[in-house]
């Protein structure tokens, strides 16, 4: 047992700070967190649909074969089976790629899981454009929107490995249906070691007098990068990590709206129905101000390396910087 | 009304099924909306479950040791509601408010609103997966409780049913018993014309299920088969129950058009006369 496991065992319910300051893929943090959770809580069971190596549930499967169920390439059945396990008092974590978890099994999530309000944790990996070379069929750019419209579900997109670990531990303590969106590629560490994730609570790095960038997932790192570049250009920018997209932390959004002249949202997702849409809904009704949404624009992705794709689809710090500088140039 | 005492007497159960049919028809007429044909076709099966086979405590609906019943064909909600009410889960007076605003008896079963409903159903094809999950969970806890899942034959046109059939066979869920209400009709007409699923038995066998084929209106056969299914080890059981849509009311029997149509006041009167003369 390595030091990480020992630390976790000592801390009990409180997760060890294994990934604080570490650049890892959020799916890797998930695999590690799930394993730790499995040791602490025998009610935790895990399901996968023939992708356990990729989703990283294989670690749990190896440690707890009795509590792991591979359902095969049958996502609808996997979500339904997870629902049944929750009815039998278990805490099921059901994983596959984001596009299949939300798209293929959407109605099972709606009807079986959410309508009955079952304690099912849908943790999807390989979300967004950074799936890369597999191309459009595997790049979920609509999953946040698909989940967000279902009544009663909580939607969470962690920004880095450390936050992922905390999210997994936190949702295991709740008895609500949850969708957690994770990525395939390694992401920089952005959350400070003292950070404690709470469902529904945004993390405000700072509020900007000029602009506040509300970002989620891998775009939080890009927003922090953009903040530095904007400072050099004399634009005071703030950054909020909106890791819970539903229920949205409207207080954090409104605080940014009152402080800043412009809000920019940034997500590795379509600008339709995702974080940008959620923020737009709040500010247009409660505190109208200019909004720019960074995300993919009503388009499918394509094959390529993750970094090339992020550039091609404008999911970069530069795009955020341009959105802000264009806005303030127009006003000067 | 006092809750009914469980019995293995097939004559008493057949009499109970007659009462269930009467309640179904009355509630559907009062509602003016709901599914008549498929509720009547499964009345004998559901009666056998609730008044003989299921180990359950109507006054303690969350009792962990209970056998679970999942109504995958959720549109047959009237038969479930009737069985629950006559078992003592809630007052039979509620039945007349089926599908009305504020009534927990929704058009399709809602577990959030009505105790005794294990899980919300209504979108076809999802129930068996849920039953599998419960069966897996019960097995992990070494619980002796069993899971029963009632499906319609039209419903088995949904691909998820066969995904779930595969899973139950793969995981050798011998604490699970599926029952298919084979009434051969669906909304658009005969199942074989809309989308042929027959031959059925071989499909389930191929997925490693133990298959029983019975007359779904023969009460002693139903209860004998439910008993026998409990002794099948190493694989799930499926009871393919041949039934008649609209069973018990001559002018509804075998008619696809009564899938989602309720009796008029005159039809109810006629139907109740038929059922009372059948009874004795």
mmCIF file of C-alpha atoms in Angstrom, chain B residues 16-186:
data_model
loop_
_atom_site.group_PDB
_atom_site.id
_atom_site.type_symbol
_atom_site.label_atom_id
_atom_site.label_comp_id
_atom_site.label_asym_id
_atom_site.label_seq_id
_atom_site.Cartn_x
_atom_site.Cartn_y
_atom_site.Cartn_z
ATOM 1 C CA UNK B 16 -59.689 -12.546 -6.149
ATOM 2 C CA UNK B 17 -58.657 -11.946 -9.790
ATOM 3 C CA UNK B 18 -62.321 -11.401 -10.621
ATOM 4 C CA UNK B 19 -62.477 -8.700 -7.943
ATOM 5 C CA UNK B 20 -59.295 -7.178 -9.297
ATOM 6 C CA UNK B 21 -60.859 -7.003 -12.769
ATOM 7 C CA UNK B 22 -63.963 -5.326 -11.373
ATOM 8 C CA UNK B 23 -61.860 -2.672 -9.612
ATOM 9 C CA UNK B 24 -59.781 -2.128 -12.764
ATOM 10 C CA UNK B 25 -62.894 -1.524 -14.848
ATOM 11 C CA UNK B 26 -64.446 0.769 -12.273
ATOM 12 C CA UNK B 27 -61.319 2.875 -11.901
ATOM 13 C CA UNK B 28 -60.781 3.144 -15.633
ATOM 14 C CA UNK B 29 -64.378 4.184 -16.205
ATOM 15 C CA UNK B 30 -64.134 6.809 -13.457
ATOM 16 C CA UNK B 31 -60.887 8.068 -14.942
ATOM 17 C CA UNK B 32 -62.031 8.072 -18.564
ATOM 18 C CA UNK B 33 -58.404 7.543 -19.455
ATOM 19 C CA UNK B 34 -56.066 4.583 -19.132
ATOM 20 C CA UNK B 35 -55.191 1.164 -20.470
ATOM 21 C CA UNK B 36 -57.894 -1.477 -20.312
ATOM 22 C CA UNK B 37 -56.696 -4.383 -22.473
ATOM 23 C CA UNK B 38 -53.273 -4.980 -20.977
ATOM 24 C CA UNK B 39 -54.465 -4.454 -17.406
ATOM 25 C CA UNK B 40 -57.089 -7.172 -17.796
ATOM 26 C CA UNK B 41 -54.730 -9.578 -19.577
ATOM 27 C CA UNK B 42 -52.268 -9.505 -16.684
ATOM 28 C CA UNK B 43 -54.856 -9.535 -13.867
ATOM 29 C CA UNK B 44 -54.457 -13.251 -13.059
ATOM 30 C CA UNK B 45 -50.655 -13.060 -12.972
ATOM 31 C CA UNK B 46 -50.573 -9.946 -10.794
ATOM 32 C CA UNK B 47 -53.225 -11.433 -8.481
ATOM 33 C CA UNK B 48 -51.151 -14.613 -8.066
ATOM 34 C CA UNK B 49 -48.134 -12.489 -7.193
ATOM 35 C CA UNK B 50 -49.715 -10.092 -4.730
ATOM 36 C CA UNK B 51 -52.098 -12.507 -3.033
ATOM 37 C CA UNK B 52 -49.943 -15.624 -3.016
ATOM 38 C CA UNK B 53 -46.306 -15.414 -4.028
ATOM 39 C CA UNK B 54 -44.797 -12.120 -2.923
ATOM 40 C CA UNK B 55 -43.380 -11.908 0.563
ATOM 41 C CA UNK B 56 -44.369 -8.355 1.351
ATOM 42 C CA UNK B 57 -45.714 -6.228 4.169
ATOM 43 C CA UNK B 58 -48.234 -3.703 2.876
ATOM 44 C CA UNK B 59 -48.081 -1.779 6.153
ATOM 45 C CA UNK B 60 -44.292 -1.725 5.984
ATOM 46 C CA UNK B 61 -43.720 -1.116 2.264
ATOM 47 C CA UNK B 62 -39.962 -0.514 2.652
ATOM 48 C CA UNK B 63 -39.372 -3.754 4.581
ATOM 49 C CA UNK B 64 -35.886 -4.788 3.339
ATOM 50 C CA UNK B 65 -36.774 -8.482 3.185
ATOM 51 C CA UNK B 66 -39.633 -7.991 0.729
ATOM 52 C CA UNK B 67 -39.766 -9.572 -2.699
ATOM 53 C CA UNK B 68 -39.718 -6.888 -5.376
ATOM 54 C CA UNK B 69 -42.202 -6.479 -8.194
ATOM 55 C CA UNK B 70 -41.339 -4.282 -11.158
ATOM 56 C CA UNK B 71 -44.128 -3.460 -13.582
ATOM 57 C CA UNK B 72 -42.072 -2.918 -16.705
ATOM 58 C CA UNK B 73 -45.240 -2.599 -18.796
ATOM 59 C CA UNK B 74 -46.093 0.541 -16.851
ATOM 60 C CA UNK B 75 -49.270 1.285 -18.795
ATOM 61 C CA UNK B 76 -50.850 -1.628 -16.924
ATOM 62 C CA UNK B 77 -50.742 0.611 -13.847
ATOM 63 C CA UNK B 78 -54.456 -0.046 -13.053
ATOM 64 C CA UNK B 79 -53.782 -3.718 -12.293
ATOM 65 C CA UNK B 80 -50.862 -2.786 -10.036
ATOM 66 C CA UNK B 81 -52.842 -0.082 -8.231
ATOM 67 C CA UNK B 82 -55.714 -2.484 -7.673
ATOM 68 C CA UNK B 83 -53.415 -5.188 -6.308
ATOM 69 C CA UNK B 84 -51.717 -2.680 -4.013
ATOM 70 C CA UNK B 85 -54.998 -1.269 -2.752
ATOM 71 C CA UNK B 86 -56.585 -4.675 -2.156
ATOM 72 C CA UNK B 87 -53.389 -5.792 -0.388
ATOM 73 C CA UNK B 88 -53.732 -2.855 1.997
ATOM 74 C CA UNK B 89 -51.029 -0.431 0.812
ATOM 75 C CA UNK B 90 -53.593 2.362 0.547
ATOM 76 C CA UNK B 91 -57.301 2.978 0.709
ATOM 77 C CA UNK B 92 -59.302 1.564 -2.202
ATOM 78 C CA UNK B 93 -61.188 4.865 -2.271
ATOM 79 C CA UNK B 94 -58.167 6.373 -4.003
ATOM 80 C CA UNK B 95 -58.688 4.160 -7.062
ATOM 81 C CA UNK B 96 -61.475 6.326 -8.440
ATOM 82 C CA UNK B 97 -59.061 9.263 -8.687
ATOM 83 C CA UNK B 98 -56.724 7.508 -11.122
ATOM 84 C CA UNK B 99 -54.948 10.014 -13.409
ATOM 85 C CA UNK B 100 -56.494 13.044 -11.706
ATOM 86 C CA UNK B 101 -54.503 16.086 -10.594
ATOM 87 C CA UNK B 102 -53.001 15.573 -7.159
ATOM 88 C CA UNK B 103 -53.649 11.822 -7.080
ATOM 89 C CA UNK B 104 -50.595 9.615 -6.450
ATOM 90 C CA UNK B 105 -52.094 7.135 -8.912
ATOM 91 C CA UNK B 106 -50.408 8.600 -11.969
ATOM 92 C CA UNK B 107 -51.141 7.432 -15.501
ATOM 93 C CA UNK B 108 -48.002 5.338 -15.240
ATOM 94 C CA UNK B 109 -46.564 4.277 -11.853
ATOM 95 C CA UNK B 110 -44.527 6.845 -9.935
ATOM 96 C CA UNK B 111 -42.426 5.547 -7.051
ATOM 97 C CA UNK B 112 -41.981 9.061 -5.712
ATOM 98 C CA UNK B 113 -45.700 9.480 -5.211
ATOM 99 C CA UNK B 114 -46.953 6.028 -4.260
ATOM 100 C CA UNK B 115 -45.606 3.636 -1.630
ATOM 101 C CA UNK B 116 -45.519 0.083 -2.889
ATOM 102 C CA UNK B 117 -44.344 1.132 -6.341
ATOM 103 C CA UNK B 118 -40.679 0.112 -6.386
ATOM 104 C CA UNK B 119 -39.627 2.289 -9.302
ATOM 105 C CA UNK B 120 -41.275 4.593 -11.813
ATOM 106 C CA UNK B 121 -41.982 2.929 -15.123
ATOM 107 C CA UNK B 122 -43.872 3.763 -18.260
ATOM 108 C CA UNK B 123 -41.259 4.054 -20.930
ATOM 109 C CA UNK B 124 -41.168 0.511 -22.246
ATOM 110 C CA UNK B 125 -38.147 -1.736 -22.094
ATOM 111 C CA UNK B 126 -36.502 -0.373 -18.966
ATOM 112 C CA UNK B 127 -37.927 -2.562 -16.201
ATOM 113 C CA UNK B 128 -35.873 -5.703 -16.669
ATOM 114 C CA UNK B 129 -32.568 -3.819 -16.376
ATOM 115 C CA UNK B 130 -33.787 -2.355 -13.084
ATOM 116 C CA UNK B 131 -34.875 -5.801 -11.898
ATOM 117 C CA UNK B 132 -31.399 -7.117 -12.739
ATOM 118 C CA UNK B 133 -29.786 -4.377 -10.671
ATOM 119 C CA UNK B 134 -32.002 -5.134 -7.680
ATOM 120 C CA UNK B 135 -31.298 -8.855 -8.054
ATOM 121 C CA UNK B 136 -27.544 -8.191 -8.139
ATOM 122 C CA UNK B 137 -27.802 -5.967 -5.074
ATOM 123 C CA UNK B 138 -29.864 -8.506 -3.132
ATOM 124 C CA UNK B 139 -27.395 -11.233 -4.009
ATOM 125 C CA UNK B 140 -24.483 -9.110 -2.753
ATOM 126 C CA UNK B 141 -26.295 -8.879 0.575
ATOM 127 C CA UNK B 142 -27.144 -12.605 0.614
ATOM 128 C CA UNK B 143 -30.799 -11.643 0.801
ATOM 129 C CA UNK B 144 -33.323 -14.433 0.172
ATOM 130 C CA UNK B 145 -35.696 -11.904 -1.408
ATOM 131 C CA UNK B 146 -36.664 -12.421 -5.041
ATOM 132 C CA UNK B 147 -37.379 -10.032 -7.887
ATOM 133 C CA UNK B 148 -40.342 -10.342 -10.258
ATOM 134 C CA UNK B 149 -40.640 -8.294 -13.419
ATOM 135 C CA UNK B 150 -43.723 -8.190 -15.637
ATOM 136 C CA UNK B 151 -43.216 -7.293 -19.279
ATOM 137 C CA UNK B 152 -45.552 -7.030 -22.219
ATOM 138 C CA UNK B 153 -44.896 -8.963 -25.415
ATOM 139 C CA UNK B 154 -44.955 -5.817 -27.553
ATOM 140 C CA UNK B 155 -42.503 -4.346 -25.084
ATOM 141 C CA UNK B 156 -39.929 -6.980 -25.973
ATOM 142 C CA UNK B 157 -39.502 -5.198 -29.295
ATOM 143 C CA UNK B 158 -37.352 -2.731 -27.345
ATOM 144 C CA UNK B 159 -33.672 -3.602 -27.699
ATOM 145 C CA UNK B 160 -32.936 -2.879 -24.055
ATOM 146 C CA UNK B 161 -35.048 -5.888 -23.040
ATOM 147 C CA UNK B 162 -32.574 -8.178 -24.808
ATOM 148 C CA UNK B 163 -29.601 -6.306 -23.376
ATOM 149 C CA UNK B 164 -31.089 -7.003 -19.966
ATOM 150 C CA UNK B 165 -31.893 -10.608 -20.870
ATOM 151 C CA UNK B 166 -28.230 -11.041 -21.772
ATOM 152 C CA UNK B 167 -27.076 -9.480 -18.509
ATOM 153 C CA UNK B 168 -29.377 -11.589 -16.320
ATOM 154 C CA UNK B 169 -28.232 -14.750 -18.081
ATOM 155 C CA UNK B 170 -24.575 -13.750 -17.880
ATOM 156 C CA UNK B 171 -24.799 -13.022 -14.172
ATOM 157 C CA UNK B 172 -26.943 -16.136 -13.575
ATOM 158 C CA UNK B 173 -29.573 -14.237 -11.637
ATOM 159 C CA UNK B 174 -31.601 -17.083 -10.192
ATOM 160 C CA UNK B 175 -33.305 -14.697 -7.754
ATOM 161 C CA UNK B 176 -35.017 -13.085 -10.736
ATOM 162 C CA UNK B 177 -38.210 -14.173 -12.438
ATOM 163 C CA UNK B 178 -39.456 -12.336 -15.524
ATOM 164 C CA UNK B 179 -43.016 -12.817 -16.668
ATOM 165 C CA UNK B 180 -44.086 -11.905 -20.176
ATOM 166 C CA UNK B 181 -47.766 -11.124 -20.630
ATOM 167 C CA UNK B 182 -48.111 -12.568 -24.120
ATOM 168 C CA UNK B 183 -51.430 -11.137 -25.208
ATOM 169 C CA UNK B 184 -50.282 -10.849 -28.838
ATOM 170 C CA UNK B 185 -51.651 -7.349 -29.360
ATOM 171 C CA UNK B 186 -50.152 -3.865 -29.267
#
